[in-house]
Amino acid sequence: MAKEVKVLVACGSGVATSTIAQEEIKEIAKNAGVKIRLMKGTISEVPTKQKDVDVVFTTANYRNPLEKPYLSVFGLVSGINKEATKKKVEELLKTISEE
């Protein structure tokens, strides 16, 4: 049985672009049949909050090492390569839900 995937969505302030990305990720997960639990935060909170989630998505580049799978989802906010970003998000969520 597929598990619920705990997701962290982070941006610079933890408010603006992460909210846009969060809504997109909710829709992607719903369409893919993946149950998720979302958590938002700031880029500076990623090292701490990653301990409570299965995957980290950010709207800005994050260059520090992470213990969890990571993907930049800037394309969901900017519209640049949006479809490719959506596909990567879906694939990652499905993979993690099946672990």
PDB file of N, CA and C in Angstrom:
ATOM      1  N   MET A   1       0.839  -1.187   0.000  1.00  0.00           N
ATOM      2  CA  MET A   1       0.000   0.000   0.000  1.00  0.00           C
ATOM      3  C   MET A   1       0.879   1.243   0.000  1.00  0.00           C
ATOM      4  N   ALA A   2       0.512   2.209  -0.799  1.00  0.00           N
ATOM      5  CA  ALA A   2       1.293   3.441  -0.892  1.00  0.00           C
ATOM      6  C   ALA A   2       1.176   4.245   0.400  1.00  0.00           C
ATOM      7  N   LYS A   3       2.293   4.803   0.808  1.00  0.00           N
ATOM      8  CA  LYS A   3       2.287   5.590   2.039  1.00  0.00           C
ATOM      9  C   LYS A   3       2.019   7.060   1.743  1.00  0.00           C
ATOM     10  N   GLU A   4       1.611   7.790   2.775  1.00  0.00           N
ATOM     11  CA  GLU A   4       1.462   9.238   2.670  1.00  0.00           C
ATOM     12  C   GLU A   4       2.862   9.848   2.627  1.00  0.00           C
ATOM     13  N   VAL A   5       3.073  10.768   1.705  1.00  0.00           N
ATOM     14  CA  VAL A   5       4.370  11.410   1.549  1.00  0.00           C
ATOM     15  C   VAL A   5       4.352  12.752   2.266  1.00  0.00           C
ATOM     16  N   LYS A   6       5.310  12.932   3.187  1.00  0.00           N
ATOM     17  CA  LYS A   6       5.428  14.200   3.901  1.00  0.00           C
ATOM     18  C   LYS A   6       6.344  15.112   3.092  1.00  0.00           C
ATOM     19  N   VAL A   7       5.826  16.293   2.736  1.00  0.00           N
ATOM     20  CA  VAL A   7       6.480  17.203   1.800  1.00  0.00           C
ATOM     21  C   VAL A   7       6.787  18.537   2.475  1.00  0.00           C
ATOM     22  N   LEU A   8       8.008  19.019   2.318  1.00  0.00           N
ATOM     23  CA  LEU A   8       8.375  20.375   2.732  1.00  0.00           C
ATOM     24  C   LEU A   8       8.505  21.231   1.482  1.00  0.00           C
ATOM     25  N   VAL A   9       7.792  22.363   1.461  1.00  0.00           N
ATOM     26  CA  VAL A   9       7.919  23.336   0.379  1.00  0.00           C
ATOM     27  C   VAL A   9       8.501  24.599   1.004  1.00  0.00           C
ATOM     28  N   ALA A  10       9.662  25.031   0.512  1.00  0.00           N
ATOM     29  CA  ALA A  10      10.348  26.172   1.115  1.00  0.00           C
ATOM     30  C   ALA A  10      10.680  27.239   0.086  1.00  0.00           C
ATOM     31  N   CYS A  11      10.620  28.504   0.546  1.00  0.00           N
ATOM     32  CA  CYS A  11      11.059  29.636  -0.265  1.00  0.00           C
ATOM     33  C   CYS A  11      11.800  30.600   0.651  1.00  0.00           C
ATOM     34  N   GLY A  12      12.209  31.720   0.114  1.00  0.00           N
ATOM     35  CA  GLY A  12      12.974  32.682   0.893  1.00  0.00           C
ATOM     36  C   GLY A  12      12.279  33.137   2.164  1.00  0.00           C
ATOM     37  N   SER A  13      10.990  33.473   2.066  1.00  0.00           N
ATOM     38  CA  SER A  13      10.251  33.991   3.213  1.00  0.00           C
ATOM     39  C   SER A  13       9.344  32.949   3.857  1.00  0.00           C
ATOM     40  N   GLY A  14       9.089  31.854   3.162  1.00  0.00           N
ATOM     41  CA  GLY A  14       8.163  30.844   3.681  1.00  0.00           C
ATOM     42  C   GLY A  14       6.714  31.221   3.475  1.00  0.00           C
ATOM     43  N   VAL A  15       6.476  32.273   2.675  1.00  0.00           N
ATOM     44  CA  VAL A  15       5.105  32.756   2.497  1.00  0.00           C
ATOM     45  C   VAL A  15       4.684  32.787   1.033  1.00  0.00           C
ATOM     46  N   ALA A  16       5.356  33.566   0.228  1.00  0.00           N
ATOM     47  CA  ALA A  16       4.862  33.881  -1.111  1.00  0.00           C
ATOM     48  C   ALA A  16       4.982  32.745  -2.114  1.00  0.00           C
ATOM     49  N   THR A  17       6.174  32.535  -2.641  1.00  0.00           N
ATOM     50  CA  THR A  17       6.292  31.548  -3.723  1.00  0.00           C
ATOM     51  C   THR A  17       6.066  30.123  -3.235  1.00  0.00           C
ATOM     52  N   SER A  18       6.342  29.846  -1.957  1.00  0.00           N
ATOM     53  CA  SER A  18       6.091  28.489  -1.464  1.00  0.00           C
ATOM     54  C   SER A  18       4.599  28.191  -1.439  1.00  0.00           C
ATOM     55  N   THR A  19       3.774  29.219  -1.236  1.00  0.00           N
ATOM     56  CA  THR A  19       2.320  29.027  -1.251  1.00  0.00           C
ATOM     57  C   THR A  19       1.847  28.676  -2.653  1.00  0.00           C
ATOM     58  N   ILE A  20       2.379  29.366  -3.651  1.00  0.00           N
ATOM     59  CA  ILE A  20       2.028  29.073  -5.048  1.00  0.00           C
ATOM     60  C   ILE A  20       2.463  27.645  -5.387  1.00  0.00           C
ATOM     61  N   ALA A  21       3.701  27.307  -5.052  1.00  0.00           N
ATOM     62  CA  ALA A  21       4.228  25.977  -5.345  1.00  0.00           C
ATOM     63  C   ALA A  21       3.444  24.901  -4.590  1.00  0.00           C
ATOM     64  N   GLN A  22       3.080  25.189  -3.352  1.00  0.00           N
ATOM     65  CA  GLN A  22       2.325  24.234  -2.539  1.00  0.00           C
ATOM     66  C   GLN A  22       1.007  23.867  -3.208  1.00  0.00           C
ATOM     67  N   GLU A  23       0.301  24.858  -3.729  1.00  0.00           N
ATOM     68  CA  GLU A  23      -0.973  24.599  -4.395  1.00  0.00           C
ATOM     69  C   GLU A  23      -0.783  23.758  -5.651  1.00  0.00           C
ATOM     70  N   GLU A  24       0.272  24.032  -6.393  1.00  0.00           N
ATOM     71  CA  GLU A  24       0.584  23.245  -7.593  1.00  0.00           C
ATOM     72  C   GLU A  24       0.911  21.795  -7.211  1.00  0.00           C
ATOM     73  N   ILE A  25       1.705  21.622  -6.155  1.00  0.00           N
ATOM     74  CA  ILE A  25       2.106  20.286  -5.716  1.00  0.00           C
ATOM     75  C   ILE A  25       0.893  19.497  -5.230  1.00  0.00           C
ATOM     76  N   LYS A  26      -0.026  20.162  -4.533  1.00  0.00           N
ATOM     77  CA  LYS A  26      -1.275  19.507  -4.106  1.00  0.00           C
ATOM     78  C   LYS A  26      -2.026  18.940  -5.305  1.00  0.00           C
ATOM     79  N   GLU A  27      -2.129  19.754  -6.348  1.00  0.00           N
ATOM     80  CA  GLU A  27      -2.857  19.350  -7.559  1.00  0.00           C
ATOM     81  C   GLU A  27      -2.137  18.194  -8.276  1.00  0.00           C
ATOM     82  N   ILE A  28      -0.821  18.280  -8.372  1.00  0.00           N
ATOM     83  CA  ILE A  28      -0.030  17.222  -9.011  1.00  0.00           C
ATOM     84  C   ILE A  28      -0.220  15.910  -8.258  1.00  0.00           C
ATOM     85  N   ALA A  29      -0.129  15.966  -6.937  1.00  0.00           N
ATOM     86  CA  ALA A  29      -0.279  14.757  -6.114  1.00  0.00           C
ATOM     87  C   ALA A  29      -1.680  14.170  -6.260  1.00  0.00           C
ATOM     88  N   LYS A  30      -2.685  15.024  -6.231  1.00  0.00           N
ATOM     89  CA  LYS A  30      -4.066  14.568  -6.368  1.00  0.00           C
ATOM     90  C   LYS A  30      -4.261  13.850  -7.702  1.00  0.00           C
ATOM     91  N   ASN A  31      -3.793  14.460  -8.781  1.00  0.00           N
ATOM     92  CA  ASN A  31      -3.928  13.866 -10.114  1.00  0.00           C
ATOM     93  C   ASN A  31      -3.141  12.562 -10.253  1.00  0.00           C
ATOM     94  N   ALA A  32      -2.062  12.429  -9.482  1.00  0.00           N
ATOM     95  CA  ALA A  32      -1.229  11.219  -9.546  1.00  0.00           C
ATOM     96  C   ALA A  32      -1.714  10.145  -8.577  1.00  0.00           C
ATOM     97  N   GLY A  33      -2.700  10.486  -7.753  1.00  0.00           N
ATOM     98  CA  GLY A  33      -3.211   9.528  -6.781  1.00  0.00           C
ATOM     99  C   GLY A  33      -2.272   9.297  -5.615  1.00  0.00           C
ATOM    100  N   VAL A  34      -1.453  10.307  -5.294  1.00  0.00           N
ATOM    101  CA  VAL A  34      -0.499  10.207  -4.188  1.00  0.00           C
ATOM    102  C   VAL A  34      -1.004  11.070  -3.035  1.00  0.00           C
ATOM    103  N   LYS A  35      -1.122  10.453  -1.863  1.00  0.00           N
ATOM    104  CA  LYS A  35      -1.555  11.184  -0.677  1.00  0.00           C
ATOM    105  C   LYS A  35      -0.342  11.899  -0.074  1.00  0.00           C
ATOM    106  N   ILE A  36      -0.487  13.201   0.170  1.00  0.00           N
ATOM    107  CA  ILE A  36       0.637  13.959   0.739  1.00  0.00           C
ATOM    108  C   ILE A  36       0.193  14.756   1.963  1.00  0.00           C
ATOM    109  N   ARG A  37       1.167  15.088   2.782  1.00  0.00           N
ATOM    110  CA  ARG A  37       0.977  16.025   3.898  1.00  0.00           C
ATOM    111  C   ARG A  37       2.007  17.118   3.693  1.00  0.00           C
ATOM    112  N   LEU A  38       1.526  18.360   3.559  1.00  0.00           N
ATOM    113  CA  LEU A  38       2.408  19.488   3.243  1.00  0.00           C
ATOM    114  C   LEU A  38       2.835  20.265   4.476  1.00  0.00           C
ATOM    115  N   MET A  39       4.060  20.739   4.411  1.00  0.00           N
ATOM    116  CA  MET A  39       4.627  21.616   5.431  1.00  0.00           C
ATOM    117  C   MET A  39       5.360  22.722   4.679  1.00  0.00           C
ATOM    118  N   LYS A  40       5.220  23.957   5.123  1.00  0.00           N
ATOM    119  CA  LYS A  40       5.935  25.068   4.477  1.00  0.00           C
ATOM    120  C   LYS A  40       7.022  25.586   5.390  1.00  0.00           C
ATOM    121  N   GLY A  41       8.017  26.240   4.777  1.00  0.00           N
ATOM    122  CA  GLY A  41       9.079  26.828   5.570  1.00  0.00           C
ATOM    123  C   GLY A  41       9.938  27.749   4.733  1.00  0.00           C
ATOM    124  N   THR A  42      10.954  28.283   5.379  1.00  0.00           N
ATOM    125  CA  THR A  42      11.911  29.151   4.697  1.00  0.00           C
ATOM    126  C   THR A  42      13.129  28.313   4.307  1.00  0.00           C
ATOM    127  N   ILE A  43      13.914  28.844   3.397  1.00  0.00           N
ATOM    128  CA  ILE A  43      15.145  28.160   2.978  1.00  0.00           C
ATOM    129  C   ILE A  43      16.035  27.890   4.194  1.00  0.00           C
ATOM    130  N   SER A  44      16.124  28.846   5.110  1.00  0.00           N
ATOM    131  CA  SER A  44      16.998  28.667   6.276  1.00  0.00           C
ATOM    132  C   SER A  44      16.490  27.584   7.226  1.00  0.00           C
ATOM    133  N   GLU A  45      15.213  27.215   7.132  1.00  0.00           N
ATOM    134  CA  GLU A  45      14.654  26.160   7.993  1.00  0.00           C
ATOM    135  C   GLU A  45      14.824  24.754   7.406  1.00  0.00           C
ATOM    136  N   VAL A  46      15.230  24.665   6.142  1.00  0.00           N
ATOM    137  CA  VAL A  46      15.326  23.369   5.460  1.00  0.00           C
ATOM    138  C   VAL A  46      16.192  22.363   6.228  1.00  0.00           C
ATOM    139  N   PRO A  47      17.398  22.734   6.705  1.00  0.00           N
ATOM    140  CA  PRO A  47      18.225  21.732   7.392  1.00  0.00           C
ATOM    141  C   PRO A  47      17.533  21.091   8.600  1.00  0.00           C
ATOM    142  N   THR A  48      16.736  21.853   9.310  1.00  0.00           N
ATOM    143  CA  THR A  48      16.034  21.339  10.484  1.00  0.00           C
ATOM    144  C   THR A  48      14.751  20.612  10.093  1.00  0.00           C
ATOM    145  N   LYS A  49      13.929  21.247   9.267  1.00  0.00           N
ATOM    146  CA  LYS A  49      12.620  20.686   8.924  1.00  0.00           C
ATOM    147  C   LYS A  49      12.705  19.441   8.052  1.00  0.00           C
ATOM    148  N   GLN A  50      13.828  19.238   7.348  1.00  0.00           N
ATOM    149  CA  GLN A  50      13.951  18.052   6.496  1.00  0.00           C
ATOM    150  C   GLN A  50      13.851  16.763   7.309  1.00  0.00           C
ATOM    151  N   LYS A  51      14.157  16.850   8.592  1.00  0.00           N
ATOM    152  CA  LYS A  51      14.119  15.662   9.447  1.00  0.00           C
ATOM    153  C   LYS A  51      12.696  15.121   9.619  1.00  0.00           C
ATOM    154  N   ASP A  52      11.693  15.970   9.391  1.00  0.00           N
ATOM    155  CA  ASP A  52      10.296  15.589   9.608  1.00  0.00           C
ATOM    156  C   ASP A  52       9.546  15.258   8.325  1.00  0.00           C
ATOM    157  N   VAL A  53      10.246  15.231   7.185  1.00  0.00           N
ATOM    158  CA  VAL A  53       9.573  15.016   5.899  1.00  0.00           C
ATOM    159  C   VAL A  53      10.278  13.940   5.077  1.00  0.00           C
ATOM    160  N   ASP A  54       9.624  13.556   3.968  1.00  0.00           N
ATOM    161  CA  ASP A  54      10.184  12.560   3.056  1.00  0.00           C
ATOM    162  C   ASP A  54      10.876  13.194   1.853  1.00  0.00           C
ATOM    163  N   VAL A  55      10.476  14.425   1.504  1.00  0.00           N
ATOM    164  CA  VAL A  55      11.023  15.089   0.329  1.00  0.00           C
ATOM    165  C   VAL A  55      10.993  16.606   0.539  1.00  0.00           C
ATOM    166  N   VAL A  56      11.956  17.299  -0.070  1.00  0.00           N
ATOM    167  CA  VAL A  56      12.059  18.755   0.039  1.00  0.00           C
ATOM    168  C   VAL A  56      11.944  19.370  -1.353  1.00  0.00           C
ATOM    169  N   PHE A  57      11.023  20.323  -1.491  1.00  0.00           N
ATOM    170  CA  PHE A  57      10.882  21.120  -2.715  1.00  0.00           C
ATOM    171  C   PHE A  57      11.159  22.573  -2.343  1.00  0.00           C
ATOM    172  N   THR A  58      11.945  23.267  -3.149  1.00  0.00           N
ATOM    173  CA  THR A  58      12.187  24.691  -2.900  1.00  0.00           C
ATOM    174  C   THR A  58      11.915  25.492  -4.164  1.00  0.00           C
ATOM    175  N   THR A  59      11.590  26.760  -3.974  1.00  0.00           N
ATOM    176  CA  THR A  59      11.368  27.648  -5.122  1.00  0.00           C
ATOM    177  C   THR A  59      12.635  28.432  -5.447  1.00  0.00           C
ATOM    178  N   ALA A  60      13.678  28.219  -4.672  1.00  0.00           N
ATOM    179  CA  ALA A  60      14.978  28.856  -4.917  1.00  0.00           C
ATOM    180  C   ALA A  60      16.028  27.755  -4.922  1.00  0.00           C
ATOM    181  N   ASN A  61      17.182  28.032  -5.489  1.00  0.00           N
ATOM    182  CA  ASN A  61      18.258  27.037  -5.473  1.00  0.00           C
ATOM    183  C   ASN A  61      18.707  26.792  -4.048  1.00  0.00           C
ATOM    184  N   TYR A  62      18.909  25.533  -3.733  1.00  0.00           N
ATOM    185  CA  TYR A  62      19.414  25.151  -2.420  1.00  0.00           C
ATOM    186  C   TYR A  62      20.654  24.319  -2.661  1.00  0.00           C
ATOM    187  N   ARG A  63      21.787  24.791  -2.207  1.00  0.00           N
ATOM    188  CA  ARG A  63      23.050  24.156  -2.567  1.00  0.00           C
ATOM    189  C   ARG A  63      23.690  23.338  -1.444  1.00  0.00           C
ATOM    190  N   ASN A  64      23.108  23.358  -0.267  1.00  0.00           N
ATOM    191  CA  ASN A  64      23.693  22.606   0.839  1.00  0.00           C
ATOM    192  C   ASN A  64      23.273  21.139   0.764  1.00  0.00           C
ATOM    193  N   PRO A  65      24.076  20.247   1.329  1.00  0.00           N
ATOM    194  CA  PRO A  65      23.717  18.828   1.289  1.00  0.00           C
ATOM    195  C   PRO A  65      22.440  18.565   2.092  1.00  0.00           C
ATOM    196  N   LEU A  66      21.639  17.630   1.605  1.00  0.00           N
ATOM    197  CA  LEU A  66      20.404  17.250   2.287  1.00  0.00           C
ATOM    198  C   LEU A  66      20.386  15.749   2.506  1.00  0.00           C
ATOM    199  N   GLU A  67      19.664  15.330   3.526  1.00  0.00           N
ATOM    200  CA  GLU A  67      19.499  13.906   3.808  1.00  0.00           C
ATOM    201  C   GLU A  67      18.313  13.332   3.036  1.00  0.00           C
ATOM    202  N   LYS A  68      17.442  14.181   2.543  1.00  0.00           N
ATOM    203  CA  LYS A  68      16.218  13.750   1.876  1.00  0.00           C
ATOM    204  C   LYS A  68      16.256  14.110   0.391  1.00  0.00           C
ATOM    205  N   PRO A  69      15.425  13.424  -0.420  1.00  0.00           N
ATOM    206  CA  PRO A  69      15.337  13.797  -1.833  1.00  0.00           C
ATOM    207  C   PRO A  69      14.936  15.263  -1.963  1.00  0.00           C
ATOM    208  N   TYR A  70      15.496  15.931  -2.979  1.00  0.00           N
ATOM    209  CA  TYR A  70      15.288  17.373  -3.154  1.00  0.00           C
ATOM    210  C   TYR A  70      15.046  17.701  -4.622  1.00  0.00           C
ATOM    211  N   LEU A  71      14.175  18.687  -4.837  1.00  0.00           N
ATOM    212  CA  LEU A  71      13.933  19.179  -6.193  1.00  0.00           C
ATOM    213  C   LEU A  71      13.582  20.664  -6.131  1.00  0.00           C
ATOM    214  N   SER A  72      14.213  21.453  -6.999  1.00  0.00           N
ATOM    215  CA  SER A  72      13.820  22.854  -7.143  1.00  0.00           C
ATOM    216  C   SER A  72      12.562  22.900  -8.005  1.00  0.00           C
ATOM    217  N   VAL A  73      11.532  23.599  -7.512  1.00  0.00           N
ATOM    218  CA  VAL A  73      10.258  23.689  -8.236  1.00  0.00           C
ATOM    219  C   VAL A  73       9.982  25.120  -8.685  1.00  0.00           C
ATOM    220  N   PHE A  74      11.047  25.858  -8.976  1.00  0.00           N
ATOM    221  CA  PHE A  74      10.893  27.238  -9.434  1.00  0.00           C
ATOM    222  C   PHE A  74      10.006  27.318 -10.669  1.00  0.00           C
ATOM    223  N   GLY A  75      10.070  26.308 -11.519  1.00  0.00           N
ATOM    224  CA  GLY A  75       9.265  26.287 -12.741  1.00  0.00           C
ATOM    225  C   GLY A  75       7.766  26.326 -12.476  1.00  0.00           C
ATOM    226  N   LEU A  76       7.326  25.831 -11.328  1.00  0.00           N
ATOM    227  CA  LEU A  76       5.896  25.883 -10.990  1.00  0.00           C
ATOM    228  C   LEU A  76       5.442  27.309 -10.722  1.00  0.00           C
ATOM    229  N   VAL A  77       6.383  28.145 -10.297  1.00  0.00           N
ATOM    230  CA  VAL A  77       6.076  29.541  -9.976  1.00  0.00           C
ATOM    231  C   VAL A  77       6.299  30.437 -11.187  1.00  0.00           C
ATOM    232  N   SER A  78       7.414  30.212 -11.905  1.00  0.00           N
ATOM    233  CA  SER A  78       7.786  31.086 -13.024  1.00  0.00           C
ATOM    234  C   SER A  78       7.074  30.733 -14.321  1.00  0.00           C
ATOM    235  N   GLY A  79       6.659  29.474 -14.440  1.00  0.00           N
ATOM    236  CA  GLY A  79       6.069  29.018 -15.695  1.00  0.00           C
ATOM    237  C   GLY A  79       7.110  28.515 -16.686  1.00  0.00           C
ATOM    238  N   ILE A  80       8.390  28.736 -16.386  1.00  0.00           N
ATOM    239  CA  ILE A  80       9.472  28.276 -17.256  1.00  0.00           C
ATOM    240  C   ILE A  80       9.673  26.779 -17.022  1.00  0.00           C
ATOM    241  N   ASN A  81       9.541  26.001 -18.090  1.00  0.00           N
ATOM    242  CA  ASN A  81       9.647  24.537 -17.990  1.00  0.00           C
ATOM    243  C   ASN A  81       8.657  23.950 -16.987  1.00  0.00           C
ATOM    244  N   LYS A  82       7.486  24.567 -16.898  1.00  0.00           N
ATOM    245  CA  LYS A  82       6.487  24.146 -15.905  1.00  0.00           C
ATOM    246  C   LYS A  82       6.074  22.691 -16.082  1.00  0.00           C
ATOM    247  N   GLU A  83       5.798  22.271 -17.305  1.00  0.00           N
ATOM    248  CA  GLU A  83       5.340  20.891 -17.529  1.00  0.00           C
ATOM    249  C   GLU A  83       6.416  19.878 -17.156  1.00  0.00           C
ATOM    250  N   ALA A  84       7.666  20.181 -17.478  1.00  0.00           N
ATOM    251  CA  ALA A  84       8.765  19.283 -17.123  1.00  0.00           C
ATOM    252  C   ALA A  84       8.920  19.212 -15.605  1.00  0.00           C
ATOM    253  N   THR A  85       8.771  20.351 -14.933  1.00  0.00           N
ATOM    254  CA  THR A  85       8.862  20.382 -13.473  1.00  0.00           C
ATOM    255  C   THR A  85       7.723  19.576 -12.858  1.00  0.00           C
ATOM    256  N   LYS A  86       6.513  19.735 -13.396  1.00  0.00           N
ATOM    257  CA  LYS A  86       5.365  18.975 -12.888  1.00  0.00           C
ATOM    258  C   LYS A  86       5.607  17.473 -13.011  1.00  0.00           C
ATOM    259  N   LYS A  87       6.178  17.068 -14.136  1.00  0.00           N
ATOM    260  CA  LYS A  87       6.455  15.646 -14.367  1.00  0.00           C
ATOM    261  C   LYS A  87       7.484  15.127 -13.356  1.00  0.00           C
ATOM    262  N   LYS A  88       8.527  15.909 -13.088  1.00  0.00           N
ATOM    263  CA  LYS A  88       9.552  15.509 -12.121  1.00  0.00           C
ATOM    264  C   LYS A  88       8.956  15.394 -10.711  1.00  0.00           C
ATOM    265  N   VAL A  89       8.088  16.349 -10.350  1.00  0.00           N
ATOM    266  CA  VAL A  89       7.437  16.317  -9.042  1.00  0.00           C
ATOM    267  C   VAL A  89       6.594  15.043  -8.924  1.00  0.00           C
ATOM    268  N   GLU A  90       5.800  14.777  -9.943  1.00  0.00           N
ATOM    269  CA  GLU A  90       4.938  13.591  -9.936  1.00  0.00           C
ATOM    270  C   GLU A  90       5.765  12.314  -9.800  1.00  0.00           C
ATOM    271  N   GLU A  91       6.824  12.190 -10.584  1.00  0.00           N
ATOM    272  CA  GLU A  91       7.671  10.995 -10.531  1.00  0.00           C
ATOM    273  C   GLU A  91       8.302  10.809  -9.163  1.00  0.00           C
ATOM    274  N   LEU A  92       8.788  11.902  -8.573  1.00  0.00           N
ATOM    275  CA  LEU A  92       9.426  11.831  -7.265  1.00  0.00           C
ATOM    276  C   LEU A  92       8.409  11.444  -6.194  1.00  0.00           C
ATOM    277  N   LEU A  93       7.229  12.058  -6.217  1.00  0.00           N
ATOM    278  CA  LEU A  93       6.191  11.724  -5.236  1.00  0.00           C
ATOM    279  C   LEU A  93       5.768  10.259  -5.353  1.00  0.00           C
ATOM    280  N   LYS A  94       5.597   9.772  -6.572  1.00  0.00           N
ATOM    281  CA  LYS A  94       5.205   8.376  -6.771  1.00  0.00           C
ATOM    282  C   LYS A  94       6.286   7.422  -6.256  1.00  0.00           C
ATOM    283  N   THR A  95       7.541   7.716  -6.574  1.00  0.00           N
ATOM    284  CA  THR A  95       8.645   6.867  -6.124  1.00  0.00           C
ATOM    285  C   THR A  95       8.678   6.790  -4.605  1.00  0.00           C
ATOM    286  N   ILE A  96       8.578   7.927  -3.939  1.00  0.00           N
ATOM    287  CA  ILE A  96       8.652   7.963  -2.479  1.00  0.00           C
ATOM    288  C   ILE A  96       7.440   7.265  -1.849  1.00  0.00           C
ATOM    289  N   SER A  97       6.269   7.439  -2.450  1.00  0.00           N
ATOM    290  CA  SER A  97       5.058   6.823  -1.884  1.00  0.00           C
ATOM    291  C   SER A  97       5.100   5.304  -1.951  1.00  0.00           C
ATOM    292  N   GLU A  98       5.911   4.776  -2.863  1.00  0.00           N
ATOM    293  CA  GLU A  98       6.001   3.325  -3.045  1.00  0.00           C
ATOM    294  C   GLU A  98       7.152   2.700  -2.261  1.00  0.00           C
ATOM    295  N   GLU A  99       7.935   3.510  -1.569  1.00  0.00           N
ATOM    296  CA  GLU A  99       9.084   2.979  -0.803  1.00  0.00           C
ATOM    297  C   GLU A  99       8.619   2.224   0.420  1.00  0.00           C
TER     298      GLU A  99
END
